[in-house]
Amino acid sequence: QMQLQESGPGLVKPSETLSLTCTVSGGSVSRYYWSWIRQPPGKGLEWIGYIYYSGTTNYAPSLKSRVTISVDKSKNQVSLKLRSVTAADTALYYCARDFGDLWGQGTLVAVSS
Amino acid sequence: DIVMTQSPDSLAVSLGERATINCKSSQSVLYSSDNKNYLAWYQLKPGQPPKLLIYWASTRESGVPDRFSGSGSGTDFTLTISSLQAEDVTVYYCQQYYSTPYTFGQGTKLEIK
């Protein structure tokens, strides 16, 4: 049974780059679209973007200038980089398969000095 | 972007009674080539990742109790819980995956009356 697990620093300084990894177990990344979705504290869900295993990406326009999603088939991982972060990027970050039929547990990232 | 609007924002229902949550999209999410509505419903509980309940607007995810059902087409959709159980009290979101950026409703908080 496929499982997803996000990992990365829980605290990032303003203006720096948030970097998260999603490790896929029980299956291969080489079949699906992989999304990143976030939920700021007390707010709703926001789709960040997705990557297809071939490398094709699609990002939310509001974040497009700061986001890079990549896939490492050799490690069965999907990564998220969000540059120039501010306090508004503080959120619970999830990786998900396709539009969201399977989710990781999520990882909380706080942006603070 | 397709705007998803849920109603009501909060809902109080007695245990054993029917709960109905509505979701309206700003444009149709029905794809004519496959006649599918690209609409999903999720349940969010604190400390847990979102749980997919319904996809293609009316297809129940494996393992989801049959008291949960989805209906609607085009721009208007409904999630119905036929007989509210205590464990159903939480927040529900609809999501369109018809076009990017994938977007979510603002959420509906379901409580016990």
PDB file of N, CA and C in Angstrom, chain A residues 41-110:
ATOM      1  N   PRO A  41      -2.364  28.059   9.304  1.00  0.00           N
ATOM      2  CA  PRO A  41      -3.104  27.869  10.563  1.00  0.00           C
ATOM      3  C   PRO A  41      -4.458  28.576  10.541  1.00  0.00           C
ATOM      4  N   GLY A  42      -5.497  27.831  10.841  1.00  0.00           N
ATOM      5  CA  GLY A  42      -6.828  28.408  10.914  1.00  0.00           C
ATOM      6  C   GLY A  42      -7.459  28.740   9.577  1.00  0.00           C
ATOM      7  N   LYS A  43      -6.805  28.345   8.487  1.00  0.00           N
ATOM      8  CA  LYS A  43      -7.329  28.666   7.163  1.00  0.00           C
ATOM      9  C   LYS A  43      -7.597  27.405   6.353  1.00  0.00           C
ATOM     10  N   GLY A  44      -7.992  27.612   5.105  1.00  0.00           N
ATOM     11  CA  GLY A  44      -8.348  26.503   4.247  1.00  0.00           C
ATOM     12  C   GLY A  44      -7.172  25.952   3.467  1.00  0.00           C
ATOM     13  N   LEU A  45      -7.482  25.057   2.546  1.00  0.00           N
ATOM     14  CA  LEU A  45      -6.467  24.363   1.756  1.00  0.00           C
ATOM     15  C   LEU A  45      -6.115  25.160   0.505  1.00  0.00           C
ATOM     16  N   GLU A  46      -4.838  25.174   0.190  1.00  0.00           N
ATOM     17  CA  GLU A  46      -4.339  25.880  -0.993  1.00  0.00           C
ATOM     18  C   GLU A  46      -3.445  24.944  -1.800  1.00  0.00           C
ATOM     19  N   TRP A  47      -3.796  24.752  -3.065  1.00  0.00           N
ATOM     20  CA  TRP A  47      -2.986  23.926  -3.966  1.00  0.00           C
ATOM     21  C   TRP A  47      -1.789  24.734  -4.426  1.00  0.00           C
ATOM     22  N   ILE A  48      -0.598  24.154  -4.289  1.00  0.00           N
ATOM     23  CA  ILE A  48       0.639  24.837  -4.660  1.00  0.00           C
ATOM     24  C   ILE A  48       1.045  24.503  -6.088  1.00  0.00           C
ATOM     25  N   GLY A  49       0.926  23.226  -6.444  1.00  0.00           N
ATOM     26  CA  GLY A  49       1.306  22.816  -7.788  1.00  0.00           C
ATOM     27  C   GLY A  49       1.470  21.321  -7.868  1.00  0.00           C
ATOM     28  N   TYR A  50       1.758  20.846  -9.087  1.00  0.00           N
ATOM     29  CA  TYR A  50       2.013  19.414  -9.244  1.00  0.00           C
ATOM     30  C   TYR A  50       3.143  19.167 -10.229  1.00  0.00           C
ATOM     31  N   ILE A  51       3.634  17.943 -10.187  1.00  0.00           N
ATOM     32  CA  ILE A  51       4.610  17.482 -11.157  1.00  0.00           C
ATOM     33  C   ILE A  51       4.195  16.100 -11.625  1.00  0.00           C
ATOM     34  N   TYR A  52       4.356  15.846 -12.899  1.00  0.00           N
ATOM     35  CA  TYR A  52       4.171  14.504 -13.437  1.00  0.00           C
ATOM     36  C   TYR A  52       5.530  13.822 -13.393  1.00  0.00           C
ATOM     37  N   TYR A  53       5.544  12.513 -13.327  1.00  0.00           N
ATOM     38  CA  TYR A  53       6.821  11.828 -13.170  1.00  0.00           C
ATOM     39  C   TYR A  53       7.783  12.123 -14.327  1.00  0.00           C
ATOM     40  N   SER A  54       7.222  12.521 -15.448  1.00  0.00           N
ATOM     41  CA  SER A  54       8.059  12.862 -16.602  1.00  0.00           C
ATOM     42  C   SER A  54       8.776  14.187 -16.411  1.00  0.00           C
ATOM     43  N   GLY A  55       8.303  14.969 -15.421  1.00  0.00           N
ATOM     44  CA  GLY A  55       8.921  16.259 -15.158  1.00  0.00           C
ATOM     45  C   GLY A  55       8.044  17.449 -15.483  1.00  0.00           C
ATOM     46  N   THR A  56       6.928  17.216 -16.121  1.00  0.00           N
ATOM     47  CA  THR A  56       6.013  18.316 -16.429  1.00  0.00           C
ATOM     48  C   THR A  56       5.451  18.895 -15.144  1.00  0.00           C
ATOM     49  N   THR A  57       5.482  20.218 -15.040  1.00  0.00           N
ATOM     50  CA  THR A  57       4.998  20.876 -13.827  1.00  0.00           C
ATOM     51  C   THR A  57       3.880  21.865 -14.137  1.00  0.00           C
ATOM     52  N   ASN A  58       3.142  22.178 -13.085  1.00  0.00           N
ATOM     53  CA  ASN A  58       2.082  23.183 -13.170  1.00  0.00           C
ATOM     54  C   ASN A  58       1.965  23.798 -11.790  1.00  0.00           C
ATOM     55  N   TYR A  59       2.027  25.131 -11.723  1.00  0.00           N
ATOM     56  CA  TYR A  59       2.048  25.811 -10.441  1.00  0.00           C
ATOM     57  C   TYR A  59       0.886  26.778 -10.307  1.00  0.00           C
ATOM     58  N   ALA A  60       0.473  27.013  -9.061  1.00  0.00           N
ATOM     59  CA  ALA A  60      -0.528  28.038  -8.795  1.00  0.00           C
ATOM     60  C   ALA A  60       0.048  29.395  -9.198  1.00  0.00           C
ATOM     61  N   PRO A  61      -0.699  30.178  -9.964  1.00  0.00           N
ATOM     62  CA  PRO A  61      -0.197  31.489 -10.416  1.00  0.00           C
ATOM     63  C   PRO A  61       0.288  32.375  -9.273  1.00  0.00           C
ATOM     64  N   SER A  62      -0.388  32.284  -8.126  1.00  0.00           N
ATOM     65  CA  SER A  62      -0.020  33.139  -6.998  1.00  0.00           C
ATOM     66  C   SER A  62       1.353  32.801  -6.426  1.00  0.00           C
ATOM     67  N   LEU A  63       1.859  31.605  -6.707  1.00  0.00           N
ATOM     68  CA  LEU A  63       3.136  31.162  -6.156  1.00  0.00           C
ATOM     69  C   LEU A  63       4.174  30.863  -7.232  1.00  0.00           C
ATOM     70  N   LYS A  64       3.772  30.916  -8.481  1.00  0.00           N
ATOM     71  CA  LYS A  64       4.596  30.436  -9.590  1.00  0.00           C
ATOM     72  C   LYS A  64       5.997  31.029  -9.616  1.00  0.00           C
ATOM     73  N   SER A  65       6.129  32.297  -9.266  1.00  0.00           N
ATOM     74  CA  SER A  65       7.435  32.959  -9.350  1.00  0.00           C
ATOM     75  C   SER A  65       8.403  32.471  -8.274  1.00  0.00           C
ATOM     76  N   ARG A  66       7.874  31.765  -7.249  1.00  0.00           N
ATOM     77  CA  ARG A  66       8.735  31.372  -6.121  1.00  0.00           C
ATOM     78  C   ARG A  66       8.857  29.860  -5.943  1.00  0.00           C
ATOM     79  N   VAL A  67       8.121  29.088  -6.728  1.00  0.00           N
ATOM     80  CA  VAL A  67       8.020  27.644  -6.475  1.00  0.00           C
ATOM     81  C   VAL A  67       8.757  26.814  -7.520  1.00  0.00           C
ATOM     82  N   THR A  68       9.376  25.751  -7.028  1.00  0.00           N
ATOM     83  CA  THR A  68       9.897  24.713  -7.916  1.00  0.00           C
ATOM     84  C   THR A  68       9.549  23.359  -7.314  1.00  0.00           C
ATOM     85  N   ILE A  69       8.913  22.513  -8.103  1.00  0.00           N
ATOM     86  CA  ILE A  69       8.642  21.135  -7.697  1.00  0.00           C
ATOM     87  C   ILE A  69       9.445  20.227  -8.618  1.00  0.00           C
ATOM     88  N   SER A  70      10.096  19.245  -8.024  1.00  0.00           N
ATOM     89  CA  SER A  70      10.919  18.326  -8.818  1.00  0.00           C
ATOM     90  C   SER A  70      10.694  16.897  -8.355  1.00  0.00           C
ATOM     91  N   VAL A  71      11.106  15.952  -9.190  1.00  0.00           N
ATOM     92  CA  VAL A  71      10.960  14.540  -8.858  1.00  0.00           C
ATOM     93  C   VAL A  71      12.302  13.842  -9.048  1.00  0.00           C
ATOM     94  N   ASP A  72      12.609  12.958  -8.116  1.00  0.00           N
ATOM     95  CA  ASP A  72      13.832  12.145  -8.191  1.00  0.00           C
ATOM     96  C   ASP A  72      13.390  10.694  -8.243  1.00  0.00           C
ATOM     97  N   LYS A  73      13.359  10.138  -9.445  1.00  0.00           N
ATOM     98  CA  LYS A  73      12.860   8.775  -9.603  1.00  0.00           C
ATOM     99  C   LYS A  73      13.771   7.756  -8.944  1.00  0.00           C
ATOM    100  N   SER A  74      15.056   8.041  -8.884  1.00  0.00           N
ATOM    101  CA  SER A  74      15.995   7.091  -8.278  1.00  0.00           C
ATOM    102  C   SER A  74      15.780   6.964  -6.772  1.00  0.00           C
ATOM    103  N   LYS A  75      15.319   8.047  -6.161  1.00  0.00           N
ATOM    104  CA  LYS A  75      15.061   8.030  -4.716  1.00  0.00           C
ATOM    105  C   LYS A  75      13.570   7.879  -4.407  1.00  0.00           C
ATOM    106  N   ASN A  76      12.743   7.858  -5.419  1.00  0.00           N
ATOM    107  CA  ASN A  76      11.287   7.793  -5.241  1.00  0.00           C
ATOM    108  C   ASN A  76      10.783   8.951  -4.386  1.00  0.00           C
ATOM    109  N   GLN A  77      11.251  10.145  -4.715  1.00  0.00           N
ATOM    110  CA  GLN A  77      10.927  11.327  -3.940  1.00  0.00           C
ATOM    111  C   GLN A  77      10.441  12.469  -4.829  1.00  0.00           C
ATOM    112  N   VAL A  78       9.625  13.308  -4.213  1.00  0.00           N
ATOM    113  CA  VAL A  78       9.171  14.546  -4.839  1.00  0.00           C
ATOM    114  C   VAL A  78       9.570  15.677  -3.909  1.00  0.00           C
ATOM    115  N   SER A  79      10.056  16.766  -4.464  1.00  0.00           N
ATOM    116  CA  SER A  79      10.546  17.862  -3.632  1.00  0.00           C
ATOM    117  C   SER A  79       9.827  19.163  -3.942  1.00  0.00           C
ATOM    118  N   LEU A  80       9.778  20.010  -2.931  1.00  0.00           N
ATOM    119  CA  LEU A  80       9.191  21.345  -3.054  1.00  0.00           C
ATOM    120  C   LEU A  80      10.214  22.365  -2.585  1.00  0.00           C
ATOM    121  N   LYS A  81      10.405  23.402  -3.370  1.00  0.00           N
ATOM    122  CA  LYS A  81      11.210  24.544  -2.947  1.00  0.00           C
ATOM    123  C   LYS A  81      10.371  25.801  -3.115  1.00  0.00           C
ATOM    124  N   LEU A  82      10.313  26.584  -2.056  1.00  0.00           N
ATOM    125  CA  LEU A  82       9.591  27.844  -2.073  1.00  0.00           C
ATOM    126  C   LEU A  82      10.552  28.933  -1.612  1.00  0.00           C
ATOM    127  N   ARG A  83      10.847  29.835  -2.516  1.00  0.00           N
ATOM    128  CA  ARG A  83      11.863  30.853  -2.268  1.00  0.00           C
ATOM    129  C   ARG A  83      11.279  32.107  -1.625  1.00  0.00           C
ATOM    130  N   SER A  84      12.149  32.878  -1.011  1.00  0.00           N
ATOM    131  CA  SER A  84      11.783  34.195  -0.469  1.00  0.00           C
ATOM    132  C   SER A  84      10.547  34.125   0.410  1.00  0.00           C
ATOM    133  N   VAL A  85      10.571  33.248   1.377  1.00  0.00           N
ATOM    134  CA  VAL A  85       9.398  33.033   2.211  1.00  0.00           C
ATOM    135  C   VAL A  85       9.156  34.185   3.173  1.00  0.00           C
ATOM    136  N   THR A  86       7.879  34.330   3.532  1.00  0.00           N
ATOM    137  CA  THR A  86       7.464  35.298   4.550  1.00  0.00           C
ATOM    138  C   THR A  86       6.589  34.567   5.557  1.00  0.00           C
ATOM    139  N   ALA A  87       6.146  35.301   6.566  1.00  0.00           N
ATOM    140  CA  ALA A  87       5.287  34.694   7.580  1.00  0.00           C
ATOM    141  C   ALA A  87       4.013  34.115   6.964  1.00  0.00           C
ATOM    142  N   ALA A  88       3.579  34.665   5.850  1.00  0.00           N
ATOM    143  CA  ALA A  88       2.374  34.174   5.181  1.00  0.00           C
ATOM    144  C   ALA A  88       2.543  32.768   4.627  1.00  0.00           C
ATOM    145  N   ASP A  89       3.767  32.300   4.549  1.00  0.00           N
ATOM    146  CA  ASP A  89       4.028  30.934   4.056  1.00  0.00           C
ATOM    147  C   ASP A  89       4.029  29.913   5.193  1.00  0.00           C
ATOM    148  N   THR A  90       3.824  30.370   6.419  1.00  0.00           N
ATOM    149  CA  THR A  90       3.692  29.442   7.540  1.00  0.00           C
ATOM    150  C   THR A  90       2.442  28.589   7.327  1.00  0.00           C
ATOM    151  N   ALA A  91       2.627  27.280   7.329  1.00  0.00           N
ATOM    152  CA  ALA A  91       1.502  26.393   7.010  1.00  0.00           C
ATOM    153  C   ALA A  91       1.868  24.943   7.284  1.00  0.00           C
ATOM    154  N   LEU A  92       0.845  24.120   7.246  1.00  0.00           N
ATOM    155  CA  LEU A  92       1.011  22.670   7.219  1.00  0.00           C
ATOM    156  C   LEU A  92       1.108  22.298   5.745  1.00  0.00           C
ATOM    157  N   TYR A  93       2.210  21.695   5.358  1.00  0.00           N
ATOM    158  CA  TYR A  93       2.455  21.352   3.962  1.00  0.00           C
ATOM    159  C   TYR A  93       2.249  19.857   3.758  1.00  0.00           C
ATOM    160  N   TYR A  94       1.442  19.547   2.733  1.00  0.00           N
ATOM    161  CA  TYR A  94       1.150  18.156   2.401  1.00  0.00           C
ATOM    162  C   TYR A  94       1.632  17.839   0.992  1.00  0.00           C
ATOM    163  N   CYS A  95       2.111  16.622   0.814  1.00  0.00           N
ATOM    164  CA  CYS A  95       2.225  16.100  -0.543  1.00  0.00           C
ATOM    165  C   CYS A  95       1.065  15.142  -0.756  1.00  0.00           C
ATOM    166  N   ALA A  96       0.642  15.045  -1.983  1.00  0.00           N
ATOM    167  CA  ALA A  96      -0.512  14.217  -2.308  1.00  0.00           C
ATOM    168  C   ALA A  96      -0.336  13.612  -3.688  1.00  0.00           C
ATOM    169  N   ARG A  97      -0.976  12.468  -3.892  1.00  0.00           N
ATOM    170  CA  ARG A  97      -0.949  11.830  -5.196  1.00  0.00           C
ATOM    171  C   ARG A  97      -2.089  12.366  -6.042  1.00  0.00           C
ATOM    172  N   ASP A  98      -1.776  12.635  -7.313  1.00  0.00           N
ATOM    173  CA  ASP A  98      -2.760  13.173  -8.253  1.00  0.00           C
ATOM    174  C   ASP A  98      -3.442  14.413  -7.662  1.00  0.00           C
ATOM    175  N   PHE A  99      -4.760  14.478  -7.719  1.00  0.00           N
ATOM    176  CA  PHE A  99      -5.470  15.655  -7.206  1.00  0.00           C
ATOM    177  C   PHE A  99      -5.610  15.600  -5.695  1.00  0.00           C
ATOM    178  N   GLY A 100      -5.338  14.395  -5.103  1.00  0.00           N
ATOM    179  CA  GLY A 100      -5.495  14.267  -3.660  1.00  0.00           C
ATOM    180  C   GLY A 100      -6.159  12.971  -3.237  1.00  0.00           C
ATOM    181  N   ASP A 101      -5.929  11.894  -3.992  1.00  0.00           N
ATOM    182  CA  ASP A 101      -6.558  10.639  -3.584  1.00  0.00           C
ATOM    183  C   ASP A 101      -5.763   9.930  -2.497  1.00  0.00           C
ATOM    184  N   LEU A 102      -4.534  10.395  -2.275  1.00  0.00           N
ATOM    185  CA  LEU A 102      -3.703   9.864  -1.195  1.00  0.00           C
ATOM    186  C   LEU A 102      -2.832  11.007  -0.701  1.00  0.00           C
ATOM    187  N   TRP A 103      -2.744  11.154   0.628  1.00  0.00           N
ATOM    188  CA  TRP A 103      -2.007  12.279   1.214  1.00  0.00           C
ATOM    189  C   TRP A 103      -0.965  11.770   2.208  1.00  0.00           C
ATOM    190  N   GLY A 104       0.096  12.554   2.354  1.00  0.00           N
ATOM    191  CA  GLY A 104       1.010  12.341   3.450  1.00  0.00           C
ATOM    192  C   GLY A 104       0.415  12.906   4.726  1.00  0.00           C
ATOM    193  N   GLN A 105       1.128  12.708   5.831  1.00  0.00           N
ATOM    194  CA  GLN A 105       0.651  13.209   7.126  1.00  0.00           C
ATOM    195  C   GLN A 105       0.780  14.720   7.249  1.00  0.00           C
ATOM    196  N   GLY A 106       1.638  15.286   6.418  1.00  0.00           N
ATOM    197  CA  GLY A 106       1.844  16.727   6.466  1.00  0.00           C
ATOM    198  C   GLY A 106       2.989  17.103   7.400  1.00  0.00           C
ATOM    199  N   THR A 107       3.592  18.241   7.111  1.00  0.00           N
ATOM    200  CA  THR A 107       4.653  18.752   7.964  1.00  0.00           C
ATOM    201  C   THR A 107       4.448  20.246   8.154  1.00  0.00           C
ATOM    202  N   LEU A 108       4.564  20.676   9.404  1.00  0.00           N
ATOM    203  CA  LEU A 108       4.336  22.076   9.733  1.00  0.00           C
ATOM    204  C   LEU A 108       5.627  22.868   9.537  1.00  0.00           C
ATOM    205  N   VAL A 109       5.526  23.926   8.776  1.00  0.00           N
ATOM    206  CA  VAL A 109       6.665  24.804   8.552  1.00  0.00           C
ATOM    207  C   VAL A 109       6.302  26.199   9.032  1.00  0.00           C
ATOM    208  N   ALA A 110       7.111  26.710   9.934  1.00  0.00           N
ATOM    209  CA  ALA A 110       6.928  28.074  10.429  1.00  0.00           C
ATOM    210  C   ALA A 110       8.007  28.964   9.843  1.00  0.00           C
TER     211      ALA A 110
END
